[in-house]
Amino acid sequence: MGLLKTLGVLTLVGGVLIAVFPPPDVLSGLSSNHDHSPLEVQAIMTGFCLSPVIGMLLDERPEIETTGGEFKFEEDGDIENEDYAQASIYAILYAMYKNTPNLVGAGTSAGVPYQFTFNTWGITPVDGPGQPPRESVYAFPDTDPQRHGKQAYASLVTQPPAMEYKKKLGDTPLEIVEIGCGTGAGANLITREVHPTAKYLALDMQQAAINTCKQNHATEDNPGLTCQLVPNGVGNGGNRAPRADSSVDFVVISETHIADIQIGDLEKEIFSEIRRILKPGGLFLWGNAIPTRVWEQADVELPALGFELVNSYNHTKGAVVARDEDYERVEACMDQLLAPYPVMQVPYFGPRCHKVGERLIANFYRHPGTALYLKMVTGYDSYMHQAWRNNK
Ligand SMILES: C[S@@+](CC[C@H](N)C(=O)[O-])C[C@H]1O[C@@H](n2cnc3c(N)ncnc32)[C@H](O)[C@@H]1O
């Protein structure tokens, strides 16, 4: 097909799709309570790529000082939280992951098929002074495309206080709740391989992620796992975690945008929900890369709510090395995720949109060169695994 004819067809298809599904602004206008169909995703991507948002992100943002350094979207993918609603970006990302189930690994995982389910940058074991013990990272083979995410989840729930707690519990199954489970990939790993007798309730505010969790992970052969939508998220507007008081052994939060700027009102709501559902002596297992000063704030706020810090590993170096090790896989993944959208082939608009899509995914993935990666290198952000005991 000649270029002009192709362009004509693309514009026509795009125009029809946009007319049928007027595209919301991907950066803020998508609903997390809706799982977008492949046709809707095409329409959204087409509208997004042809919209002025692309120019705003690429051309009109001066080099401004943002938290943790001087960053610019075009170069390092920096996009400050007030620029967009995270829920909206997640809605499109989860729909893209679901609509592209047949990805292929690269680098050490070259040729290995997988579906993008771990929305986790993850960690890897590193040796050296000040590093957590090597055995604190539960290692997976380097041929596994999502090994760093697996390592983050498995290590988080096998911290020494968690293993001691489990031992004391004996044959009684662990009751676990996760807040911000995404597609439930970590929950699936834990219920199948790490704590296989556990009863695990995986919660998220994204309908598409919960649908993937139900379809792929909470299947008949994995009866310990339940995935459940909490519309608009736990803690938001007083939303509760759907569990009774004092009924849970572990609450897990792994790489969820809770406390990524400060311990504010939402975080305090979430923490008091965690405290409400945890049994006396139960553990809040929290893993994330957030500003070092926010971890320091948590050291004050969580004890004030009745938690006691019983383990703390600083995995920042291992998280940086994980991103370096994962470079080729993530590069290939971004191309594969963006490939199914014909609008990416439209001259001028396509390449610019590809760049924005790639920068957005890269930033969410703390890919080398992005602002979020650099913040881990400088120590502005710290990747911690902590265990907090509920002293009731
Ligand atoms: C970076 S993703 C990580 C997902 C998953 N933990 C993983 O590592 O693959 C963060 C997830 O947290 C969810 N989330 C953020 N705040 C939430 C809240 N208050 N309640 C429930 N889910 C939340 C988002 O919808 C998103 O799916």
Tab-separated table of C-alpha atoms and ligand atoms in Angstrom:
chain	number	residue	atom	x	y	z
A	1	MET	CA	0.000	0.000	0.000
A	2	GLY	CA	1.428	3.429	-0.905
A	3	LEU	CA	2.228	5.908	1.811
A	4	LEU	CA	-0.621	8.273	0.940
A	5	LYS	CA	-3.142	5.459	0.803
A	6	THR	CA	-1.930	4.088	4.160
A	7	LEU	CA	-2.124	7.536	5.697
A	8	GLY	CA	-5.626	8.010	4.350
A	9	VAL	CA	-6.783	4.690	5.771
A	10	LEU	CA	-5.177	5.416	9.134
A	11	THR	CA	-6.689	8.864	9.381
A	12	LEU	CA	-10.097	7.516	8.379
A	13	VAL	CA	-9.941	4.691	10.911
A	14	GLY	CA	-8.630	7.081	13.554
A	15	GLY	CA	-11.338	9.615	12.761
A	16	VAL	CA	-14.105	7.013	12.980
A	17	LEU	CA	-12.740	5.647	16.252
A	18	ILE	CA	-12.423	9.120	17.725
A	19	ALA	CA	-15.976	9.946	16.631
A	20	VAL	CA	-17.315	6.758	18.229
A	21	PHE	CA	-15.213	6.981	21.396
A	22	PRO	CA	-14.273	10.606	22.022
A	23	PRO	CA	-10.795	10.183	23.534
A	24	PRO	CA	-10.262	11.395	27.053
A	25	ASP	CA	-6.940	12.872	28.053
A	26	VAL	CA	-4.774	9.847	28.865
A	27	LEU	CA	-2.870	11.865	31.433
A	28	SER	CA	-5.898	12.573	33.571
A	29	GLY	CA	-9.223	11.635	32.071
A	30	LEU	CA	-9.446	7.818	32.101
A	31	SER	CA	-11.457	5.915	34.637
A	32	SER	CA	-9.725	3.266	36.718
A	33	ASN	CA	-13.094	1.590	37.275
A	34	HIS	CA	-13.333	0.553	33.607
A	35	ASP	CA	-11.418	-2.142	31.696
A	36	HIS	CA	-10.847	-0.639	28.223
A	37	SER	CA	-11.465	-2.960	25.262
A	38	PRO	CA	-8.828	-3.326	22.489
A	39	LEU	CA	-10.934	-1.042	20.236
A	40	GLU	CA	-11.220	1.585	22.960
A	41	VAL	CA	-7.472	1.410	23.556
A	42	GLN	CA	-6.878	1.982	19.825
A	43	ALA	CA	-9.188	5.011	19.927
A	44	ILE	CA	-7.572	6.400	23.056
A	45	MET	CA	-4.066	5.958	21.654
A	46	THR	CA	-5.065	7.548	18.342
A	47	GLY	CA	-6.668	10.518	20.068
A	48	PHE	CA	-3.763	10.866	22.470
A	49	CYS	CA	-1.147	10.753	19.690
A	50	LEU	CA	-2.951	13.369	17.618
A	51	SER	CA	-3.671	15.614	20.623
A	52	PRO	CA	-1.740	18.704	21.766
A	53	VAL	CA	-0.632	16.820	24.923
A	54	ILE	CA	2.282	15.328	22.952
A	55	GLY	CA	3.570	18.778	22.001
A	56	MET	CA	3.054	20.019	25.542
A	57	LEU	CA	5.179	17.193	26.921
A	58	LEU	CA	7.903	17.293	24.283
A	59	ASP	CA	8.254	20.936	23.342
A	60	GLU	CA	6.663	23.224	25.838
A	61	ARG	CA	8.107	22.087	29.150
A	62	PRO	CA	11.049	24.241	30.142
A	63	GLU	CA	13.864	22.641	32.081
A	64	ILE	CA	12.454	23.174	35.533
A	65	GLU	CA	13.683	22.114	38.893
A	66	THR	CA	11.507	19.256	40.075
A	67	THR	CA	11.797	17.176	43.180
A	68	GLY	CA	15.214	15.576	43.513
A	69	GLY	CA	17.020	17.384	40.690
A	70	GLU	CA	16.735	19.141	37.328
A	71	PHE	CA	14.822	16.923	34.952
A	72	LYS	CA	13.071	17.254	31.619
A	73	PHE	CA	10.390	14.934	30.263
A	74	GLU	CA	11.919	14.548	26.799
A	75	GLU	CA	15.273	13.433	28.162
A	76	ASP	CA	14.533	11.599	31.363
A	77	GLY	CA	10.793	11.032	31.334
A	78	ASP	CA	10.242	13.194	34.374
A	79	ILE	CA	6.608	13.916	34.948
A	80	GLU	CA	5.638	15.312	38.279
A	81	ASN	CA	2.642	13.920	40.073
A	82	GLU	CA	0.583	17.076	39.762
A	83	ASP	CA	0.904	16.835	35.962
A	84	TYR	CA	-1.305	13.833	35.727
A	85	ALA	CA	-3.585	11.470	37.558
A	86	GLN	CA	-1.684	8.247	38.107
A	87	ALA	CA	-4.929	6.297	38.019
A	88	SER	CA	-5.525	7.495	34.463
A	89	ILE	CA	-2.108	6.423	33.176
A	90	TYR	CA	-2.493	3.064	34.893
A	91	ALA	CA	-5.858	2.566	33.209
A	92	ILE	CA	-4.246	2.780	29.754
A	93	LEU	CA	-1.059	0.916	30.722
A	94	TYR	CA	-2.944	-2.040	32.205
A	95	ALA	CA	-5.174	-2.145	29.119
A	96	MET	CA	-2.066	-2.150	26.896
A	97	TYR	CA	-0.445	-4.942	28.916
A	98	LYS	CA	-3.623	-6.990	28.695
A	99	ASN	CA	-3.996	-6.390	24.957
A	100	THR	CA	-0.393	-7.468	24.276
A	101	PRO	CA	-0.180	-10.828	26.068
A	102	ASN	CA	2.560	-12.376	23.926
A	103	LEU	CA	5.752	-10.502	24.742
A	104	VAL	CA	9.211	-11.966	24.216
A	105	GLY	CA	12.155	-11.438	26.571
A	106	ALA	CA	15.523	-9.924	25.599
A	107	GLY	CA	19.041	-9.886	27.051
A	108	THR	CA	19.448	-12.811	29.447
A	109	SER	CA	15.779	-13.732	28.857
A	110	ALA	CA	16.052	-13.555	25.032
A	111	GLY	CA	13.322	-15.514	23.310
A	112	VAL	CA	11.394	-16.367	26.505
A	113	PRO	CA	7.648	-15.655	26.063
A	114	TYR	CA	5.798	-13.832	28.843
A	115	GLN	CA	2.959	-11.471	29.621
A	116	PHE	CA	3.802	-8.160	31.290
A	117	THR	CA	2.192	-8.606	34.698
A	118	PHE	CA	4.818	-7.409	37.205
A	119	ASN	CA	4.509	-3.636	37.350
A	120	THR	CA	7.536	-3.744	39.570
A	121	TRP	CA	11.080	-2.562	38.958
A	122	GLY	CA	12.347	-4.943	41.624
A	123	ILE	CA	15.694	-5.815	43.147
A	124	THR	CA	18.681	-8.083	42.697
A	125	PRO	CA	21.286	-9.374	45.198
A	126	VAL	CA	24.473	-7.301	45.486
A	127	ASP	CA	27.406	-7.769	47.817
A	128	GLY	CA	29.360	-5.107	49.642
A	129	PRO	CA	29.504	-3.065	52.816
A	130	GLY	CA	26.101	-1.940	54.084
A	131	GLN	CA	24.201	-4.264	51.742
A	132	PRO	CA	21.460	-6.524	53.105
A	133	PRO	CA	22.582	-10.157	53.484
A	134	ARG	CA	22.697	-11.946	50.127
A	135	GLU	CA	20.153	-14.495	51.362
A	136	SER	CA	17.688	-11.650	51.977
A	137	VAL	CA	17.055	-11.659	48.211
A	138	TYR	CA	15.085	-14.675	47.067
A	139	ALA	CA	16.721	-15.286	43.684
A	140	PHE	CA	15.130	-16.451	40.396
A	141	PRO	CA	16.922	-17.610	37.225
A	142	ASP	CA	18.215	-14.816	34.982
A	143	THR	CA	16.356	-16.345	32.036
A	144	ASP	CA	13.086	-15.267	33.690
A	145	PRO	CA	11.987	-11.961	32.054
A	146	GLN	CA	10.249	-10.778	35.233
A	147	ARG	CA	12.765	-12.070	37.762
A	148	HIS	CA	13.452	-8.703	39.407
A	149	GLY	CA	9.788	-8.223	40.252
A	150	LYS	CA	9.590	-11.777	41.546
A	151	GLN	CA	12.693	-11.201	43.671
A	152	ALA	CA	11.139	-8.061	45.177
A	153	TYR	CA	7.896	-9.785	46.141
A	154	ALA	CA	9.367	-13.053	47.410
A	155	SER	CA	12.029	-11.239	49.455
A	156	LEU	CA	9.512	-8.811	50.953
A	157	VAL	CA	7.326	-11.591	52.390
A	158	THR	CA	10.236	-13.731	53.615
A	159	GLN	CA	11.945	-11.078	55.770
A	160	PRO	CA	13.145	-12.681	59.014
A	161	PRO	CA	10.210	-11.466	61.191
A	162	ALA	CA	7.754	-12.836	58.597
A	163	MET	CA	9.423	-16.249	58.623
A	164	GLU	CA	9.489	-16.304	62.433
A	165	TYR	CA	5.796	-15.367	62.528
A	166	LYS	CA	4.940	-18.102	60.040
A	167	LYS	CA	6.876	-20.671	62.046
A	168	LYS	CA	4.951	-19.778	65.212
A	169	LEU	CA	1.653	-20.068	63.333
A	170	GLY	CA	2.463	-23.691	62.490
A	171	ASP	CA	-0.141	-25.361	60.249
A	172	THR	CA	-2.620	-22.482	60.418
A	173	PRO	CA	-2.695	-20.784	57.006
A	174	LEU	CA	-1.372	-17.228	56.829
A	175	GLU	CA	-4.045	-14.611	56.126
A	176	ILE	CA	-2.514	-11.999	53.795
A	177	VAL	CA	-3.984	-8.822	52.298
A	178	GLU	CA	-2.170	-6.830	49.623
A	179	ILE	CA	-3.026	-3.198	48.863
A	180	GLY	CA	-2.101	-2.149	45.309
A	181	CYS	CA	-1.585	-5.632	43.861
A	182	GLY	CA	-1.715	-4.491	40.202
A	183	THR	CA	-2.357	-7.552	38.055
A	184	GLY	CA	-1.723	-9.807	41.058
A	185	ALA	CA	1.538	-11.168	39.680
A	186	GLY	CA	3.250	-10.964	43.072
A	187	ALA	CA	0.205	-12.399	44.820
A	188	ASN	CA	0.259	-15.288	42.358
A	189	LEU	CA	3.941	-15.979	43.021
A	190	ILE	CA	3.417	-15.922	46.784
A	191	THR	CA	0.359	-18.180	46.790
A	192	ARG	CA	1.880	-20.684	44.356
A	193	GLU	CA	5.520	-20.773	45.428
A	194	VAL	CA	6.471	-18.767	48.514
A	195	HIS	CA	3.652	-19.279	51.057
A	196	PRO	CA	1.548	-21.869	49.192
A	197	THR	CA	-0.937	-22.475	52.010
A	198	ALA	CA	-1.735	-18.773	52.488
A	199	LYS	CA	-5.140	-17.207	51.986
A	200	TYR	CA	-4.375	-14.059	50.044
A	201	LEU	CA	-6.707	-11.172	49.254
A	202	ALA	CA	-5.210	-8.989	46.508
A	203	LEU	CA	-6.743	-5.496	46.228
A	204	ASP	CA	-6.359	-2.821	43.585
A	205	MET	CA	-8.262	0.221	42.343
A	206	GLN	CA	-7.776	-0.627	38.623
A	207	GLN	CA	-10.496	-2.711	37.002
A	208	ALA	CA	-8.254	-3.897	34.135
A	209	ALA	CA	-5.574	-5.073	36.579
A	210	ILE	CA	-8.106	-6.946	38.711
A	211	ASN	CA	-9.584	-8.571	35.603
A	212	THR	CA	-6.104	-9.815	34.611
A	213	CYS	CA	-5.584	-11.024	38.191
A	214	LYS	CA	-8.812	-13.039	38.092
A	215	GLN	CA	-8.264	-14.380	34.592
A	216	ASN	CA	-4.573	-15.338	34.896
A	217	HIS	CA	-3.820	-15.886	38.553
A	218	ALA	CA	-6.851	-16.545	40.777
A	219	THR	CA	-7.668	-19.663	38.798
A	220	GLU	CA	-9.101	-22.970	40.025
A	221	ASP	CA	-5.635	-24.395	40.590
A	222	ASN	CA	-4.725	-21.482	42.893
A	223	PRO	CA	-7.594	-21.481	45.417
A	224	GLY	CA	-5.694	-19.410	48.014
A	225	LEU	CA	-5.848	-16.242	45.884
A	226	THR	CA	-8.776	-13.821	45.605
A	227	CYS	CA	-8.518	-10.583	43.613
A	228	GLN	CA	-10.880	-7.732	44.395
A	229	LEU	CA	-11.468	-4.214	43.071
A	230	VAL	CA	-11.640	-1.380	45.595
A	231	PRO	CA	-13.116	1.446	43.501
A	232	ASN	CA	-10.939	4.570	43.889
A	233	GLY	CA	-8.563	2.748	46.244
A	234	VAL	CA	-8.187	1.879	49.902
A	235	GLY	CA	-8.134	4.959	52.114
A	236	ASN	CA	-9.490	7.299	49.451
A	237	GLY	CA	-12.571	9.104	50.771
A	238	GLY	CA	-12.625	6.804	53.793
A	239	ASN	CA	-12.666	3.596	51.669
A	240	ARG	CA	-12.037	0.562	53.825
A	241	ALA	CA	-10.042	-2.575	53.133
A	242	PRO	CA	-12.697	-5.310	52.867
A	243	ARG	CA	-11.604	-7.301	55.939
A	244	ALA	CA	-12.792	-7.538	59.536
A	245	ASP	CA	-10.885	-5.972	62.419
A	246	SER	CA	-7.860	-7.964	63.671
A	247	SER	CA	-8.242	-10.738	61.088
A	248	VAL	CA	-5.029	-10.578	59.030
A	249	ASP	CA	-1.448	-11.798	59.654
A	250	PHE	CA	0.382	-9.796	56.974
A	251	VAL	CA	-0.516	-6.686	54.982
A	252	VAL	CA	1.714	-6.306	51.919
A	253	ILE	CA	2.403	-3.114	49.987
A	254	SER	CA	4.959	-3.471	47.200
A	255	GLU	CA	5.903	-0.611	44.891
A	256	THR	CA	2.592	1.175	45.155
A	257	HIS	CA	2.453	4.961	44.918
A	258	ILE	CA	1.617	5.262	48.565
A	259	ALA	CA	3.854	7.764	50.372
A	260	ASP	CA	5.788	8.613	47.230
A	261	ILE	CA	5.772	12.315	48.138
A	262	GLN	CA	4.900	12.446	51.823
A	263	ILE	CA	2.981	10.712	54.571
A	264	GLY	CA	-0.170	12.763	54.026
A	265	ASP	CA	-3.827	12.282	54.930
A	266	LEU	CA	-4.323	9.438	52.398
A	267	GLU	CA	-1.321	7.528	53.733
A	268	LYS	CA	-2.515	7.985	57.332
A	269	GLU	CA	-5.949	6.632	56.310
A	270	ILE	CA	-4.287	3.623	54.666
A	271	PHE	CA	-1.996	2.978	57.637
A	272	SER	CA	-4.899	3.073	60.082
A	273	GLU	CA	-6.818	0.643	57.866
A	274	ILE	CA	-3.767	-1.637	57.937
A	275	ARG	CA	-3.658	-1.387	61.706
A	276	ARG	CA	-7.387	-2.078	61.974
A	277	ILE	CA	-7.286	-5.318	59.950
A	278	LEU	CA	-3.966	-6.671	61.305
A	279	LYS	CA	-4.092	-9.118	64.193
A	280	PRO	CA	-2.169	-8.042	67.295
A	281	GLY	CA	1.463	-8.794	66.443
A	282	GLY	CA	0.622	-8.993	62.711
A	283	LEU	CA	3.084	-7.509	60.220
A	284	PHE	CA	2.890	-4.693	57.705
A	285	LEU	CA	5.431	-5.681	55.011
A	286	TRP	CA	6.278	-2.578	53.018
A	287	GLY	CA	8.624	-2.427	50.024
A	288	ASN	CA	9.154	0.571	47.789
A	289	ALA	CA	11.524	3.168	46.376
A	290	ILE	CA	10.346	6.514	47.734
A	291	PRO	CA	12.187	9.643	48.861
A	292	THR	CA	14.590	8.913	51.709
A	293	ARG	CA	13.045	11.781	53.676
A	294	VAL	CA	9.613	10.053	53.451
A	295	TRP	CA	11.070	6.884	54.980
A	296	GLU	CA	12.358	9.135	57.777
A	297	GLN	CA	8.864	10.588	58.156
A	298	ALA	CA	7.440	7.045	58.328
A	299	ASP	CA	9.876	6.298	61.163
A	300	VAL	CA	7.963	8.899	63.166
A	301	GLU	CA	4.395	8.464	61.863
A	302	LEU	CA	4.104	4.663	62.020
A	303	PRO	CA	5.227	4.322	65.660
A	304	ALA	CA	2.766	7.110	66.541
A	305	LEU	CA	0.011	4.891	65.091
A	306	GLY	CA	1.142	1.860	67.121
A	307	PHE	CA	3.583	0.108	64.760
A	308	GLU	CA	7.082	-1.021	65.671
A	309	LEU	CA	9.866	-1.406	63.097
A	310	VAL	CA	11.155	-4.978	63.346
A	311	ASN	CA	13.192	-5.225	60.132
A	312	SER	CA	14.658	-2.804	57.595
A	313	TYR	CA	16.804	-3.609	54.540
A	314	ASN	CA	18.112	-0.932	52.216
A	315	HIS	CA	17.973	-2.487	48.720
A	316	THR	CA	18.638	0.751	46.783
A	317	LYS	CA	21.872	-0.504	45.215
A	318	GLY	CA	20.246	-3.805	44.279
A	319	ALA	CA	17.341	-1.894	42.718
A	320	VAL	CA	19.722	0.174	40.555
A	321	VAL	CA	21.623	-2.941	39.445
A	322	ALA	CA	18.281	-4.636	38.713
A	323	ARG	CA	17.331	-1.802	36.339
A	324	ASP	CA	20.744	-2.067	34.618
A	325	GLU	CA	20.386	-5.842	34.259
A	326	ASP	CA	16.852	-5.406	32.918
A	327	TYR	CA	17.776	-2.743	30.321
A	328	GLU	CA	17.474	-4.827	27.147
A	329	ARG	CA	14.285	-6.574	28.232
A	330	VAL	CA	12.547	-3.261	29.028
A	331	GLU	CA	13.713	-1.670	25.734
A	332	ALA	CA	12.267	-4.612	23.795
A	333	CYS	CA	9.126	-4.583	25.903
A	334	MET	CA	8.403	-0.901	25.176
A	335	ASP	CA	8.670	-1.508	21.426
A	336	GLN	CA	6.452	-4.581	21.676
A	337	LEU	CA	3.824	-2.772	23.777
A	338	LEU	CA	3.622	0.197	21.399
A	339	ALA	CA	3.737	-1.832	18.163
A	340	PRO	CA	0.024	-2.720	17.823
A	341	TYR	CA	-1.114	0.907	17.325
A	342	PRO	CA	-1.282	2.011	13.654
A	343	VAL	CA	-1.210	5.671	14.721
A	344	MET	CA	2.474	5.126	15.584
A	345	GLN	CA	3.118	4.836	11.812
A	346	VAL	CA	1.655	8.263	10.927
A	347	PRO	CA	4.515	10.550	9.850
A	348	TYR	CA	5.459	13.254	12.377
A	349	PHE	CA	2.715	12.324	14.911
A	350	GLY	CA	3.702	8.647	15.149
A	351	PRO	CA	7.382	8.978	16.087
A	352	ARG	CA	6.642	11.816	18.521
A	353	CYS	CA	3.893	9.788	20.155
A	354	HIS	CA	6.137	6.712	20.287
A	355	LYS	CA	8.713	8.801	22.113
A	356	VAL	CA	6.147	10.032	24.662
A	357	GLY	CA	4.737	6.505	25.177
A	358	GLU	CA	8.222	5.117	25.562
A	359	ARG	CA	9.208	7.865	28.043
A	360	LEU	CA	6.037	7.308	30.098
A	361	ILE	CA	6.575	3.553	30.311
A	362	ALA	CA	10.304	3.999	30.947
A	363	ASN	CA	9.643	6.445	33.765
A	364	PHE	CA	7.125	4.144	35.379
A	365	TYR	CA	9.724	1.394	35.091
A	366	ARG	CA	12.631	3.459	36.541
A	367	HIS	CA	14.547	2.615	33.367
A	368	PRO	CA	18.220	3.755	33.263
A	369	GLY	CA	18.375	7.432	32.312
A	370	THR	CA	14.944	8.332	33.659
A	371	ALA	CA	14.465	10.770	36.508
A	372	LEU	CA	13.226	8.011	38.805
A	373	TYR	CA	16.296	5.845	38.094
A	374	LEU	CA	18.634	8.789	38.707
A	375	LYS	CA	16.908	9.511	42.006
A	376	MET	CA	17.819	5.998	43.184
A	377	VAL	CA	21.430	6.439	42.010
A	378	THR	CA	21.811	9.687	43.963
A	379	GLY	CA	20.089	8.281	47.055
A	380	TYR	CA	17.302	10.885	46.864
A	381	ASP	CA	15.012	7.832	46.725
A	382	SER	CA	15.723	4.721	48.794
A	383	TYR	CA	14.418	1.258	47.978
A	384	MET	CA	13.567	-0.276	51.357
A	385	HIS	CA	12.039	-3.518	52.537
A	386	GLN	CA	10.582	-3.051	55.989
A	387	ALA	CA	8.538	-5.088	58.439
A	388	TRP	CA	6.364	-3.184	60.936
A	389	ARG	CA	4.727	-5.080	63.783
A	390	ASN	CA	1.263	-4.057	64.909
A	391	ASN	CA	1.611	-3.589	68.650
A	392	LYS	CA	-2.004	-3.627	69.806
B	1	LIG	C1	3.357	0.553	40.467
B	1	LIG	S1	1.861	-0.353	40.470
B	1	LIG	C2	2.450	-1.782	41.224
B	1	LIG	C3	1.531	-2.937	41.142
B	1	LIG	C4	2.049	-4.162	41.866
B	1	LIG	N1	2.299	-3.882	43.270
B	1	LIG	C5	3.300	-4.680	41.207
B	1	LIG	O1	4.375	-4.479	41.785
B	1	LIG	O2	3.230	-5.250	40.117
B	1	LIG	C6	0.915	0.430	41.752
B	1	LIG	C7	-0.515	-0.097	41.894
B	1	LIG	O3	-1.075	0.378	43.117
B	1	LIG	C8	-2.437	0.638	42.914
B	1	LIG	N2	-2.881	1.539	44.000
B	1	LIG	C9	-2.353	2.744	44.318
B	1	LIG	N3	-2.979	3.266	45.378
B	1	LIG	C10	-3.923	2.358	45.754
B	1	LIG	C11	-4.894	2.324	46.798
B	1	LIG	N4	-5.017	3.341	47.659
B	1	LIG	N5	-5.701	1.247	46.885
B	1	LIG	C12	-5.572	0.218	46.004
B	1	LIG	N6	-4.684	0.202	44.991
B	1	LIG	C13	-3.861	1.260	44.877
B	1	LIG	C14	-2.504	1.223	41.528
B	1	LIG	O4	-3.795	1.112	40.977
B	1	LIG	C15	-1.469	0.358	40.809
B	1	LIG	O5	-2.082	-0.773	40.232
